[in-house]
Structures are given as C-alpha cells and as structure tokens.
Coordinates of C-alpha atoms and ligand atoms in Angstrom, one line a residue:
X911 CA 5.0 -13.6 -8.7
X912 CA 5.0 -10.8 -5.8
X913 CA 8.3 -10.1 -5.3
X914 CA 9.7 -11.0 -8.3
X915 CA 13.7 -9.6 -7.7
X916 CA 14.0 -10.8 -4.4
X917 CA 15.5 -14.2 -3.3
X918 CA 12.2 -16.3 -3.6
X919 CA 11.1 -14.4 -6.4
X920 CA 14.5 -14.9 -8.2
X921 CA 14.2 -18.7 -7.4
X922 CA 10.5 -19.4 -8.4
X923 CA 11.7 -17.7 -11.7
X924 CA 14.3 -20.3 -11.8
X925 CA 11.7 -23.2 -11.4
X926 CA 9.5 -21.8 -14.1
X927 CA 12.4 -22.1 -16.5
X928 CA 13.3 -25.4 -15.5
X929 CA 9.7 -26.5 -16.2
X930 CA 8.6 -24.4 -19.2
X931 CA 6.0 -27.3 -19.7
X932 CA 4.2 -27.2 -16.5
X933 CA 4.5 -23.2 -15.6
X934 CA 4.1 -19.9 -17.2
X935 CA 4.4 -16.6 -15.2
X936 CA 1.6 -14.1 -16.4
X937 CA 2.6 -11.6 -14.0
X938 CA 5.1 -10.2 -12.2
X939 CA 5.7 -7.1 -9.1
X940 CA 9.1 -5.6 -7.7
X941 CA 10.1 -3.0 -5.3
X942 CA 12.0 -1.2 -7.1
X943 CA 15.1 -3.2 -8.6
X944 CA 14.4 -1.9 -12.3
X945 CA 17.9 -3.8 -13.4
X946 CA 16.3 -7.1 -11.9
X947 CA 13.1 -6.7 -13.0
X948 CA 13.8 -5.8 -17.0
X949 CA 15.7 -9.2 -17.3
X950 CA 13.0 -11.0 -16.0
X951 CA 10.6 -9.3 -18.0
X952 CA 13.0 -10.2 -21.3
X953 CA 13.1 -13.8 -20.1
X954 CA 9.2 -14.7 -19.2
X955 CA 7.6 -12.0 -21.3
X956 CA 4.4 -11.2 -18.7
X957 CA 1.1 -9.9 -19.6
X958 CA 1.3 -7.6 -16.5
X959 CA 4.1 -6.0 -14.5
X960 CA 3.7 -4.0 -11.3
X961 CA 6.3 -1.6 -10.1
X962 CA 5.5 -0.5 -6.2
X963 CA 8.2 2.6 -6.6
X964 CA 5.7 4.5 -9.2
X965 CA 7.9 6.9 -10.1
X966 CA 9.9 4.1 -11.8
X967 CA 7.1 3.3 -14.5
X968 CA 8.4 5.7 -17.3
X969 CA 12.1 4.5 -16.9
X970 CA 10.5 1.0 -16.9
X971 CA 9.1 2.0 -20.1
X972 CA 11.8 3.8 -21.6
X973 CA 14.1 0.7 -21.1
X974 CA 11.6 -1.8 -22.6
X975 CA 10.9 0.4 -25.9
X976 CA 15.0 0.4 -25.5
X977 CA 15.2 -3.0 -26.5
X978 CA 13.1 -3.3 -29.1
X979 CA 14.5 -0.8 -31.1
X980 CA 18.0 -1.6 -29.7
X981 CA 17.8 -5.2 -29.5
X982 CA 14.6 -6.3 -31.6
X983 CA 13.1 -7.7 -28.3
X984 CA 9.3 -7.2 -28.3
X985 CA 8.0 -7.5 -24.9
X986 CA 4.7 -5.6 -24.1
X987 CA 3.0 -6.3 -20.6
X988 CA 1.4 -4.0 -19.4
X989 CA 3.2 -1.6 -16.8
X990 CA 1.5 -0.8 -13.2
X991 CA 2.6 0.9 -10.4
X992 CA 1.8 1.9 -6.9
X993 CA -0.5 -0.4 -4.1
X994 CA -3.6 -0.5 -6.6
X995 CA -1.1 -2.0 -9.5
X996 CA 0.2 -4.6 -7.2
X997 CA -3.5 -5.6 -6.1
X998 CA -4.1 -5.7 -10.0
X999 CA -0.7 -7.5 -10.7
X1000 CA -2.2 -10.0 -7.9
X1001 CA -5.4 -10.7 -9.1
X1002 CA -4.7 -10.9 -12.6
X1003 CA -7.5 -13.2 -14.4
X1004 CA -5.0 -15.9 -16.0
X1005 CA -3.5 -16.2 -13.1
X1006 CA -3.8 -19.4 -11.1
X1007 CA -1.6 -19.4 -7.9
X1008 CA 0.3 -16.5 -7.1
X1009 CA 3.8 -16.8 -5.2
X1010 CA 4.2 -14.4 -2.3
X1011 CA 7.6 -13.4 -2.0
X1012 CA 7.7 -10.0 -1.2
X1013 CA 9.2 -9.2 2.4
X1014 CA 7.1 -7.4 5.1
X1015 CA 3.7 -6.3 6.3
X1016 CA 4.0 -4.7 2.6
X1017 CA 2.7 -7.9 1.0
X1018 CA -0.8 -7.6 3.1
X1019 CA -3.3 -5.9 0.6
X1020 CA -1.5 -7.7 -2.4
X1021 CA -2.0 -11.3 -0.8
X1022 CA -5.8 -10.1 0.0
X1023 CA -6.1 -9.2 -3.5
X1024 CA -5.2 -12.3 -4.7
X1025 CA -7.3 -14.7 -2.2
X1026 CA -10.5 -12.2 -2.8
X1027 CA -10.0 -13.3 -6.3
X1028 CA -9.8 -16.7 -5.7
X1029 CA -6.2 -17.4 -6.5
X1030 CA -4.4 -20.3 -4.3
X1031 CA -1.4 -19.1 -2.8
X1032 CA 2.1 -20.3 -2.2
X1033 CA 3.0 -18.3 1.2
X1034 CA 6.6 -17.2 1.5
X1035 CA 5.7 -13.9 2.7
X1036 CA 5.2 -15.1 6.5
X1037 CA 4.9 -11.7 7.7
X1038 CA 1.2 -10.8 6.1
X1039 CA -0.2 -14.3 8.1
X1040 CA 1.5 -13.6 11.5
X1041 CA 0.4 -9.6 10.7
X1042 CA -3.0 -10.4 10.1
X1043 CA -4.1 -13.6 10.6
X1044 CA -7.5 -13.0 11.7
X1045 CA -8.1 -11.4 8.4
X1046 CA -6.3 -14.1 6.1
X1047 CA -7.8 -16.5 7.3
X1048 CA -11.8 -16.1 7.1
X1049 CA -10.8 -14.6 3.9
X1050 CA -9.2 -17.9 2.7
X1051 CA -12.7 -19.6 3.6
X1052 CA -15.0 -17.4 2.1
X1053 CA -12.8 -17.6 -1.0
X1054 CA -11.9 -21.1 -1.2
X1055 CA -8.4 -20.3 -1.8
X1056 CA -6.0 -22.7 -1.3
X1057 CA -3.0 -21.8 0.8
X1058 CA 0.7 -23.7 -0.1
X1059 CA 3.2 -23.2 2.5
X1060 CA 6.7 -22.1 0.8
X1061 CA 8.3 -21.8 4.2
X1062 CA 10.5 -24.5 4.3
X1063 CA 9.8 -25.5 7.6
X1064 CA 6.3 -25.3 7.2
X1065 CA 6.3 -27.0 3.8
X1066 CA 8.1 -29.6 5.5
X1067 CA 5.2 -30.1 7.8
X1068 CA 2.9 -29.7 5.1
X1069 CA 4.8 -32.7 3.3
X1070 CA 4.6 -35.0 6.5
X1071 CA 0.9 -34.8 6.5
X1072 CA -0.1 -35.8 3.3
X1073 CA 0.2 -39.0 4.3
X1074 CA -2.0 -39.0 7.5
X1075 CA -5.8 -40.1 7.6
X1076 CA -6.5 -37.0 8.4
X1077 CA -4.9 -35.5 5.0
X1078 CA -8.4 -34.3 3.9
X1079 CA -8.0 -31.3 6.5
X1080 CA -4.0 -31.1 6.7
X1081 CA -3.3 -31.0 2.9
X1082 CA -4.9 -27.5 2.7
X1083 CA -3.4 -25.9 5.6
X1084 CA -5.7 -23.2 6.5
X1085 CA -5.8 -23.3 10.4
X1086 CA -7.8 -26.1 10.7
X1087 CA -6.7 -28.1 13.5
X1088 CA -5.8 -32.2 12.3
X1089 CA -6.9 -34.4 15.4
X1090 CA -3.9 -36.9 14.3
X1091 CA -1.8 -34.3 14.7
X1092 CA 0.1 -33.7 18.0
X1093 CA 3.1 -31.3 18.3
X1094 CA 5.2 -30.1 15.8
X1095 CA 9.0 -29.6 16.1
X1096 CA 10.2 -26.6 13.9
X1097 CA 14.1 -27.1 12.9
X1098 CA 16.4 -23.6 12.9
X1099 CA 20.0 -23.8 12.2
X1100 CA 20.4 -20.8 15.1
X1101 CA 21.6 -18.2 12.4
X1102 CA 24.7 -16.1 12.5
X1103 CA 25.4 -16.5 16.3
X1104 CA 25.1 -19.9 16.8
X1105 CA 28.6 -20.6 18.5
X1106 CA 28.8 -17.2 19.9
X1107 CA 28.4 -16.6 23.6
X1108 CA 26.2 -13.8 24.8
X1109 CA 29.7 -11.8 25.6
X1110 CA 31.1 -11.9 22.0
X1111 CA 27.1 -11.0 20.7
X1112 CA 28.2 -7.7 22.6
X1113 CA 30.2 -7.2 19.4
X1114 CA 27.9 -8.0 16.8
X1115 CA 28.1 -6.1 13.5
X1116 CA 25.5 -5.7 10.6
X1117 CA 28.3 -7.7 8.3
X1118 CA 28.1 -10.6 11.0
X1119 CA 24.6 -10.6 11.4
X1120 CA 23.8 -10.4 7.3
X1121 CA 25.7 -13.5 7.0
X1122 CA 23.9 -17.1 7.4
X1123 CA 25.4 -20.3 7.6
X1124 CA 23.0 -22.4 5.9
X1125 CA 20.5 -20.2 3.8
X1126 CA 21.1 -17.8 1.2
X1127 CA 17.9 -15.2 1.9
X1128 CA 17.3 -11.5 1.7
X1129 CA 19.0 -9.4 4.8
X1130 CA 15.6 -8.9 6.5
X1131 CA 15.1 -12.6 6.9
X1132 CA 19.0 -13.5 7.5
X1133 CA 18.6 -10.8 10.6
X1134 CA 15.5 -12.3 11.6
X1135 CA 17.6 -15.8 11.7
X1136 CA 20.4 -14.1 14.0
X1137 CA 17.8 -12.9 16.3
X1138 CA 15.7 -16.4 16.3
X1139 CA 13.0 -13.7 15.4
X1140 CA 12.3 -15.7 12.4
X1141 CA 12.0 -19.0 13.9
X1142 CA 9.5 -17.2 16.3
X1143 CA 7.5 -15.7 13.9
X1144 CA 7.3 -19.5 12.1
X1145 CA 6.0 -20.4 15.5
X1146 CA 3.0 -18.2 14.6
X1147 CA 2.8 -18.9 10.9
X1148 CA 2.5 -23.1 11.5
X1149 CA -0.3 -21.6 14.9
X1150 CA -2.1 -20.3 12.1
X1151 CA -1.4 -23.0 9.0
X1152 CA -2.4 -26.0 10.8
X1153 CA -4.4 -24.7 14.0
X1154 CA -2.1 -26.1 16.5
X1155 CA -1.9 -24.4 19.8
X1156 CA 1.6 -23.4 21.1
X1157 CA 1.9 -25.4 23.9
X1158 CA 2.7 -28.3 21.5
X1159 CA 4.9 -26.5 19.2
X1160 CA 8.5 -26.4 19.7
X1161 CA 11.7 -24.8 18.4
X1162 CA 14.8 -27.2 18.1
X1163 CA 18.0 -26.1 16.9
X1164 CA 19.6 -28.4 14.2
X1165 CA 23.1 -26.6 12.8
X1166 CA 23.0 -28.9 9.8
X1167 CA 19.6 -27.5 8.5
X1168 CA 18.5 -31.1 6.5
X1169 CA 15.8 -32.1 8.7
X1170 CA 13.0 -29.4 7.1
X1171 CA 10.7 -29.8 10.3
X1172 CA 9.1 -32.9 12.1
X1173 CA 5.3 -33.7 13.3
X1174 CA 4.3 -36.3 16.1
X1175 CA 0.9 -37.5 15.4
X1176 CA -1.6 -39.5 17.5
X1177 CA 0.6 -42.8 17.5
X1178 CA 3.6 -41.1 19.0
X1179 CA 5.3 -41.7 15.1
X1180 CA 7.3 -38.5 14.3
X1181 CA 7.7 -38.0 10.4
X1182 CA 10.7 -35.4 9.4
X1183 CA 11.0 -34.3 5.5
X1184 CA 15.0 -34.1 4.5
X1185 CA 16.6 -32.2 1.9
X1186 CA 19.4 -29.5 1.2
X1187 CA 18.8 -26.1 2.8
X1188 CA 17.7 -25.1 -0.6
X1189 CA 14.1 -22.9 -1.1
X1190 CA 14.0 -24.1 -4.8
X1191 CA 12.4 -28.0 -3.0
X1192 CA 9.4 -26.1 -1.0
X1193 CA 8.8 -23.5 -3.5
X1194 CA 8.5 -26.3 -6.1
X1195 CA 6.1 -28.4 -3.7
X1196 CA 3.3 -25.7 -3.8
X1197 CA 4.0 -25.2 -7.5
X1198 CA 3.8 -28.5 -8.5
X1199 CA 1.2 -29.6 -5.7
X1200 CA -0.5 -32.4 -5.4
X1201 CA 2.1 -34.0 -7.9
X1202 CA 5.8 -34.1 -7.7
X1203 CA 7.8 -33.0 -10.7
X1204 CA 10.9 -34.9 -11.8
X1205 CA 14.1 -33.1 -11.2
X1206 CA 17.6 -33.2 -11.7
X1207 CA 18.7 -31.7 -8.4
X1208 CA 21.3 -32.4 -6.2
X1209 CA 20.1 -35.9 -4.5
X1210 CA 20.4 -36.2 -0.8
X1211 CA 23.1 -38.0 0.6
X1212 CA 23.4 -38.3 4.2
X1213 CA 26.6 -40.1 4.2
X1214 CA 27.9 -36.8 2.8
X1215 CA 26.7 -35.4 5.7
X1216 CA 27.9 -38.0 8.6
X1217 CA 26.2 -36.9 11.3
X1218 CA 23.1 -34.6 12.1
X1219 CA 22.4 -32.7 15.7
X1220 CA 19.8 -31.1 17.9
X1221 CA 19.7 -29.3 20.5
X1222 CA 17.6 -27.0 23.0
X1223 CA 17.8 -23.1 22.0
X1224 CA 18.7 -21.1 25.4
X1225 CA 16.2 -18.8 25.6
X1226 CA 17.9 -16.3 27.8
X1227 CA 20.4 -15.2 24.3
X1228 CA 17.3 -15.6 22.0
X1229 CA 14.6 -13.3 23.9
X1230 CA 12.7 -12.7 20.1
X1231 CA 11.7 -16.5 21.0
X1232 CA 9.8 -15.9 23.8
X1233 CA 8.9 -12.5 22.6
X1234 CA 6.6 -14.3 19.5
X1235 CA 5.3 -16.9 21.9
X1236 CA 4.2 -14.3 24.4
X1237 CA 2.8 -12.5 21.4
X1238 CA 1.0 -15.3 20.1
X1239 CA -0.6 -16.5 23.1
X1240 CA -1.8 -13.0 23.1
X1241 CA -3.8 -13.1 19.8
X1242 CA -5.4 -10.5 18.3
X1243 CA -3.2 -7.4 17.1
X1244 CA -0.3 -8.6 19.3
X1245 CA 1.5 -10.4 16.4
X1246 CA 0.8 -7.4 14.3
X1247 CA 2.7 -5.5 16.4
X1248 CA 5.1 -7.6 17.3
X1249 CA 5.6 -7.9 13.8
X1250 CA 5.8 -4.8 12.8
X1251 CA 8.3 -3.8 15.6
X1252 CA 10.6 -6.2 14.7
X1253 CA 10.5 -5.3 10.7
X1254 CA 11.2 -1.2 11.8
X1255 CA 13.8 -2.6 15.1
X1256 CA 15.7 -4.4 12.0
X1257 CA 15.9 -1.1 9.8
X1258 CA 16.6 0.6 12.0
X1259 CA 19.3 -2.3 13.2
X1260 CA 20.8 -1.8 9.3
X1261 CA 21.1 1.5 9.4
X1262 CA 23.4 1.3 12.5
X1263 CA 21.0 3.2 14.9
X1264 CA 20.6 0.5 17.1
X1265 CA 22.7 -2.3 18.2
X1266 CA 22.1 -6.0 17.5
X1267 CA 21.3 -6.4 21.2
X1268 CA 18.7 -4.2 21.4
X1269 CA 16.0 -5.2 19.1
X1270 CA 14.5 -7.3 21.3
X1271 CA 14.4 -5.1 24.2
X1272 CA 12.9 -2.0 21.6
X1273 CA 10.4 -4.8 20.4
X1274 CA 9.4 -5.4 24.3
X1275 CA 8.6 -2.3 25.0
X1276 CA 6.9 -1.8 22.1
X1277 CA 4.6 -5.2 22.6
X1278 CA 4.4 -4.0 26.6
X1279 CA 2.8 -0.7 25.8
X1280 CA -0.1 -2.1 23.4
X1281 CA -1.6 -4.3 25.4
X1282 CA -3.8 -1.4 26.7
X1283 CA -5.0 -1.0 23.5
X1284 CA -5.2 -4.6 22.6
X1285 CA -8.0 -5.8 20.1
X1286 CA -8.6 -9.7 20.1
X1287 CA -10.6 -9.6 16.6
X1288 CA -9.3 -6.9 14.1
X1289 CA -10.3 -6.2 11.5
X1290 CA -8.0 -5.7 8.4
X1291 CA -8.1 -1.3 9.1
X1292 CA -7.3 -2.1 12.6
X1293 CA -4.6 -4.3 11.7
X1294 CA -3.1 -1.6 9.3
X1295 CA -3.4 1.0 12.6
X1296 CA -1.4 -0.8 14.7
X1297 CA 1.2 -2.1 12.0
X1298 CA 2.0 2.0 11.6
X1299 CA 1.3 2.4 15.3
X1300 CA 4.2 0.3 15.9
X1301 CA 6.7 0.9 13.6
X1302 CA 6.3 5.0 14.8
X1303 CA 6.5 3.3 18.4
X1304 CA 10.3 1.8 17.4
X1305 CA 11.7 4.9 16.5
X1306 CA 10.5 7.2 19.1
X1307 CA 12.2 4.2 21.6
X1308 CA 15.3 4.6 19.5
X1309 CA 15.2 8.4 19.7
X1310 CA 15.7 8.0 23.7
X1311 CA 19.1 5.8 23.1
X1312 CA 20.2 2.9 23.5
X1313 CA 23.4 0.7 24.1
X1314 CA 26.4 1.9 22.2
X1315 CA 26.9 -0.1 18.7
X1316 CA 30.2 -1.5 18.2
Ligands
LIG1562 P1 14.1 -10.1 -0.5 O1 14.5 -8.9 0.3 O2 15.2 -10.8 -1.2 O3 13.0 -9.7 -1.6 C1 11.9 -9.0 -1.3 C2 11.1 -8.7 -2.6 O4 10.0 -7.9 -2.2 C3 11.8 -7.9 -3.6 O5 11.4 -8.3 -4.9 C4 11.4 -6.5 -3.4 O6 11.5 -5.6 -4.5 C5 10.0 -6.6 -2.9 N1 9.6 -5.6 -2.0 C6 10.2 -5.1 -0.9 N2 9.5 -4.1 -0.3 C7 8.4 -4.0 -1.1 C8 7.3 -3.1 -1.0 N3 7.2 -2.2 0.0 N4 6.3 -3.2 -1.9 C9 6.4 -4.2 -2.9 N5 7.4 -5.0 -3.0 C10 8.4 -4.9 -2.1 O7 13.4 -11.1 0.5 P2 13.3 -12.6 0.5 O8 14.4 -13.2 1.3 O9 13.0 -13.1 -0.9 O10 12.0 -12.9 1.4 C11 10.7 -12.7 0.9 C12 9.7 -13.3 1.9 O11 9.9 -14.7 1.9 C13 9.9 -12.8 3.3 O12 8.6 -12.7 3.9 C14 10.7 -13.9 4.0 O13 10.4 -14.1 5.4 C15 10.1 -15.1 3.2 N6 11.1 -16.3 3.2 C16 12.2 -16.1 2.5 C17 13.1 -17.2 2.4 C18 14.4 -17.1 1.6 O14 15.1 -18.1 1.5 N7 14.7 -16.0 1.1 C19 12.8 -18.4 3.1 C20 11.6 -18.5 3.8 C21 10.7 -17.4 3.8
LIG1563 MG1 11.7 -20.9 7.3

C-alpha cells in the first residue's frame, strides 16, 4: 500500500480487514503521519514499512519497541525511509498488486518500481499516469504488469467493458484502444461550487473549497474537484487507460454522483455502472479482480434517491477543463506540466498565496510558456525536469501577484 495514511490508503486497509481470507498487506509507505501509520502497523503487522520523511525512522522505531515493552505487541517489519525505501516498500517480493494511493507526481518512481518488478497495480494515484504516461506505459508492456483502475470513474468504465467482445483488450486497460468502444462519458458531481455563480466564486475560501458534497477525499483532490481540475486530469487518465482519443471523451456533470461513468460502444448501447459515491466499491474491484467478493455494504436503492441529473459543465467557470484537454491534445511533457502546475497552484492555493480564481490562469501561463520547449516523447529524466521546471514556474508567477484573496 503506497500511501498507506491517506484516504485510499485508509480505505484499502479497511477492505483487507473485511476480507482477512482473501488479502494480506506485506507492505506499507506514509508521508509522514507517524500516529496513522503505527496503528496500521499494530493492526496488519507488515514485513516492510517505508517512511518518505527519513528523519522519522528512529521515532518510528522508538514507538514500535514502545509497545512491546509497554503493551506486549510484537510487530517487527522492517523500517525504510527516503525515495530508495519507498521503491523497496514497492517492489517488495511477496507482494502481488500494489495499491497506489499516494497523492502527487511523488508517487512516480514508487509506481515504476513496482511495474519494473512485475507487480499489477491498482491506480489511484492519477497523477504519476497523466505525469508520465509515455513512460508508464511501455513500461507496463515490457513488464506485463497489469494495471486496475481505482478511480472510480475509470473503474466504472473498466466495469462496463468486461462484458464487451472486445474484453480481451479492455479488461487490462493499458492504452490499448477497444474497437467496440466509442466515447466515454466521465460523471463529476461539479465539486464545491456547483450552484455558485462565477460572482460569488469571487469569494471563495480554502474552507469552501476543502469541502465536497459527495466525496470524502484528501484536500488536494477535493480542490482539484472545485476547480473541475480533477475531472480534467481523469480526461487524461481514461486517454491513456483505454487509448481513446479526446474528441470522443466527454465530461457530464451529474450532482448526485451514482452513475460511476458511462461507455457507448459500437451499437450505440451506452452501459453506466451505479453505486454510492463510496471509493471502498472500486478499490475492491481491482483487489478482488476478475471475481467479485460478497459484501455486506450498503445496497443501492434508487428509489432512495428519486431522481438523478445531468447536465453540460460551462466551460467559461471551469477553465482547468479546457486547460487538461488543451494539454492533452498536446502530448508529450504537456500533461507533466500541466500537472505539476496545478499540484504547486493548489499549495500554493492552501497556503492563501493565491486566490481560488487564479489557479487556472497561474497554470496557463505556465502551460503557455513550455510549449517552446515541448518534447513529444520523454523520457522518464525529462519528465522529472519539467515536473520541477513547473512547479518553480508557479511560484515565480505568484511572486509577481495576483488578484486579492478574500
Ligand atoms: P491523501 O492526501 O489523503 O493521502 C496521500 C497519501 O500519500 C498519504 O498517505 C501521504 O502520507 C502520502 N504522501 C503524500 N506526499 C508524499 C510524498 N511526497 N512521498 C510519499 N508519500 C506521500 O490523498 P488521497 O485523497 O488518498 O489521494 C491519493 C491519490 O488517490 C491521489 O492521486 C488522488 O487523486 C487519488 N484519488 C483519491 C480519491 C479519494 O477518494 N480520496 C478518489 C480517486 C482518486
Ligand atoms: Mg475520480
């Protein structure tokens, strides 16, 4: 588990000790949320723990030997730290599929650790594919690693086409472009601002924009859902998960958040998966993949629900749409930087130096000024270039000023 105090790491946790049976975790990497990270180590007892905050290792170690003397609980993994112990942590040898759920770029050289090693992945961490697709993805076919979708929406497409002829190249998901398959509609509730007009987003506040509807997430994400950043950068993800080019992918918004996505194949038949906006469904999909597990979950009941909506986004109050289209199209290190703009825009966002407003004009100029330097293949170093590139870009815009925050 990368990621293994965050929201989906806190929540595949949960699965494995609903299904003791069927899953074991062997090994497990944090940031730096020691709290978090010794209960979990108490509860699943790894072989290997990876801490990415080194400096945290002998406190890690001092509070393990803590409990055994204090509370006769042996646990004894071994203890990591820094980017090589993650890239250990993630190729670990009795390890076979390894959950991404840390947030960021960060989660690159972990992930590449995992699929050099042959382990199938569940994806969570969209950011590493949209980053570096062009790396992930010949990796993932010289490896033969199989790559899960945990994204809801993307699992939800992943769902529809297992029943499809064409399942054979859908089921793995790993860009290869399913003739049956014709457009994809990705569902987004619209985040925070849904039923705001662009006048009251003037007054957007980090409390506002921290606070989803539908989805309980981590604040990067929930910011990303705000912005419709995250439904862009899904754009990318499924352009890359099922090779489908972006004229014939589309965002709708759905406030409800049941319908998961939708695919239209060949026929003109659109399949939709359904469920609670709860991650615990997809995450358990790639765990439990090709089978389904038995659960005792909350049961779907529409009538509960009376009545379910669409409608178009307006693109002129979410510009991160058309940013990550633009950026796609694009190719190459464009999505990296995009990417990367977007992850240093929103920390920079919840630290109060910008307003909510303008991280999509920051991330515009940043995208704007590297297309001089565009590079339509990269290669995992080049990738890592413009990722720092970027984020240094971001900072120096915010330097010059921008509107006032509220
Ligand atoms: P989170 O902030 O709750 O958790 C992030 C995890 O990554 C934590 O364990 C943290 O310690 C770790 N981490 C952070 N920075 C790190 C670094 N530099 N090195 C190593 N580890 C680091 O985030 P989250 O909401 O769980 O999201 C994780 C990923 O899953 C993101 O890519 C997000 O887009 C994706 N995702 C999340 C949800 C959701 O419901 N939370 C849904 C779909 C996709
Ligand atoms: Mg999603």
């Amino acid at each position: 588990m990368l990621g293994s105090t965050g929201s989906i790491g806190t929540q595949t946790l949960q699965i494995a000790e609903e299904f003791p049976e069927q899953f074991r975790v062997v090994a497990l990497t944090a940031g730096s949320n020691l709290n978090v990270l010794v209960e979990q180590i108490q509860k699943h007892n790894p072989e290997v723990v990876a801490i990415a905050d080194k400096a945290l290792i002998p406190e890690l170690k001092d509070r393990l030997r803590a409990l055994s003397t204090d509370q006769s609980i042996n646990v004894s993994p071994e203890i990591l730290g820094g980017p090589e112990g993650l890239n250990t942590a993630a190729s670990w040898d009795h390890a076979d599929l390894v959950v991404t759920g840390i947030v960021g770029c960060a989660g690159l050289l972990p992930t590449l650790s995992a699929i050099r090693a042959g382990k199938d992945l569940a994806l969570a961490n969209k950011e590493t594919l949209i980053a570096a697709g062009p790396v992930v993805l010949p990796e993932l076919k010289r490896s033969g690693s199989r790559l899960l979708p945990a994204d809801s929406e993307h699992s939800a497409i992943f769902q529809c086409l297992q029943g499809t002829p064409w399942a054979e190249n859908a089921r793995l998901s790993t860009g290869i472009p399913n003739p049956g398959l014709r457009r994809i509609q990705l569902t987004a509730s619209g985040g925070a601002f849904r039923d705001w007009s662009a006048e009251e987003m003037e007054t957007a506040t980090i409390e506002k924009a921290t606070s989803h509807p539908n989805w309980s997430m981590g604040q990067k994400i929930t910011v990303d859902s705000a912005t419709l950043m995250n439904k862009g950068l899904e754009v990318i993800e499924a352009h890359y998960l099922f090779g489908v080019d972006y004229e014939h992918i589309e965002i709708i918004i759905h406030p409800q958040s049941i319908i998961h996505s939708m695919v239209e194949l060949a026929d003109s038949s659109v399949l939709a998966q359904l469920g609670w906006p709860d991650m615990k469904l997809p995450i358990l999909y790639c765990m439990s993949w090709p089978s389904r597990l038995e659960t005792p979950w909350r049961r779907l009941k529409l009538t509960e629900i009376g009545q379910i909506s669409f409608r178009e986004p307006e693109n002129s109050k979410y510009p991160c749409m058309g940013l990550a289209y633009a950026a796609g199209r694009t190719g190459g290190t464009m999505p990296a930087v995009l990417n990367a703009a977007n992850e240093e825009a929103v920390a920079q966002f919840l630290k109060k130096k910008i307003h909510f407003l303008d991280i999509p004009v920051v991330i515009e100029k940043v995208c704007e000024n590297h297309k001089k330097d565009l590079t339509q293949t990269p290669n995992l170093d080049e990738v890592l270039a413009v990722d720092s590139w970027a984020r240094n870009a971001v900072i120096e815009q915010v330097k010059i000023g921008m509107r006032r925050i509220p």
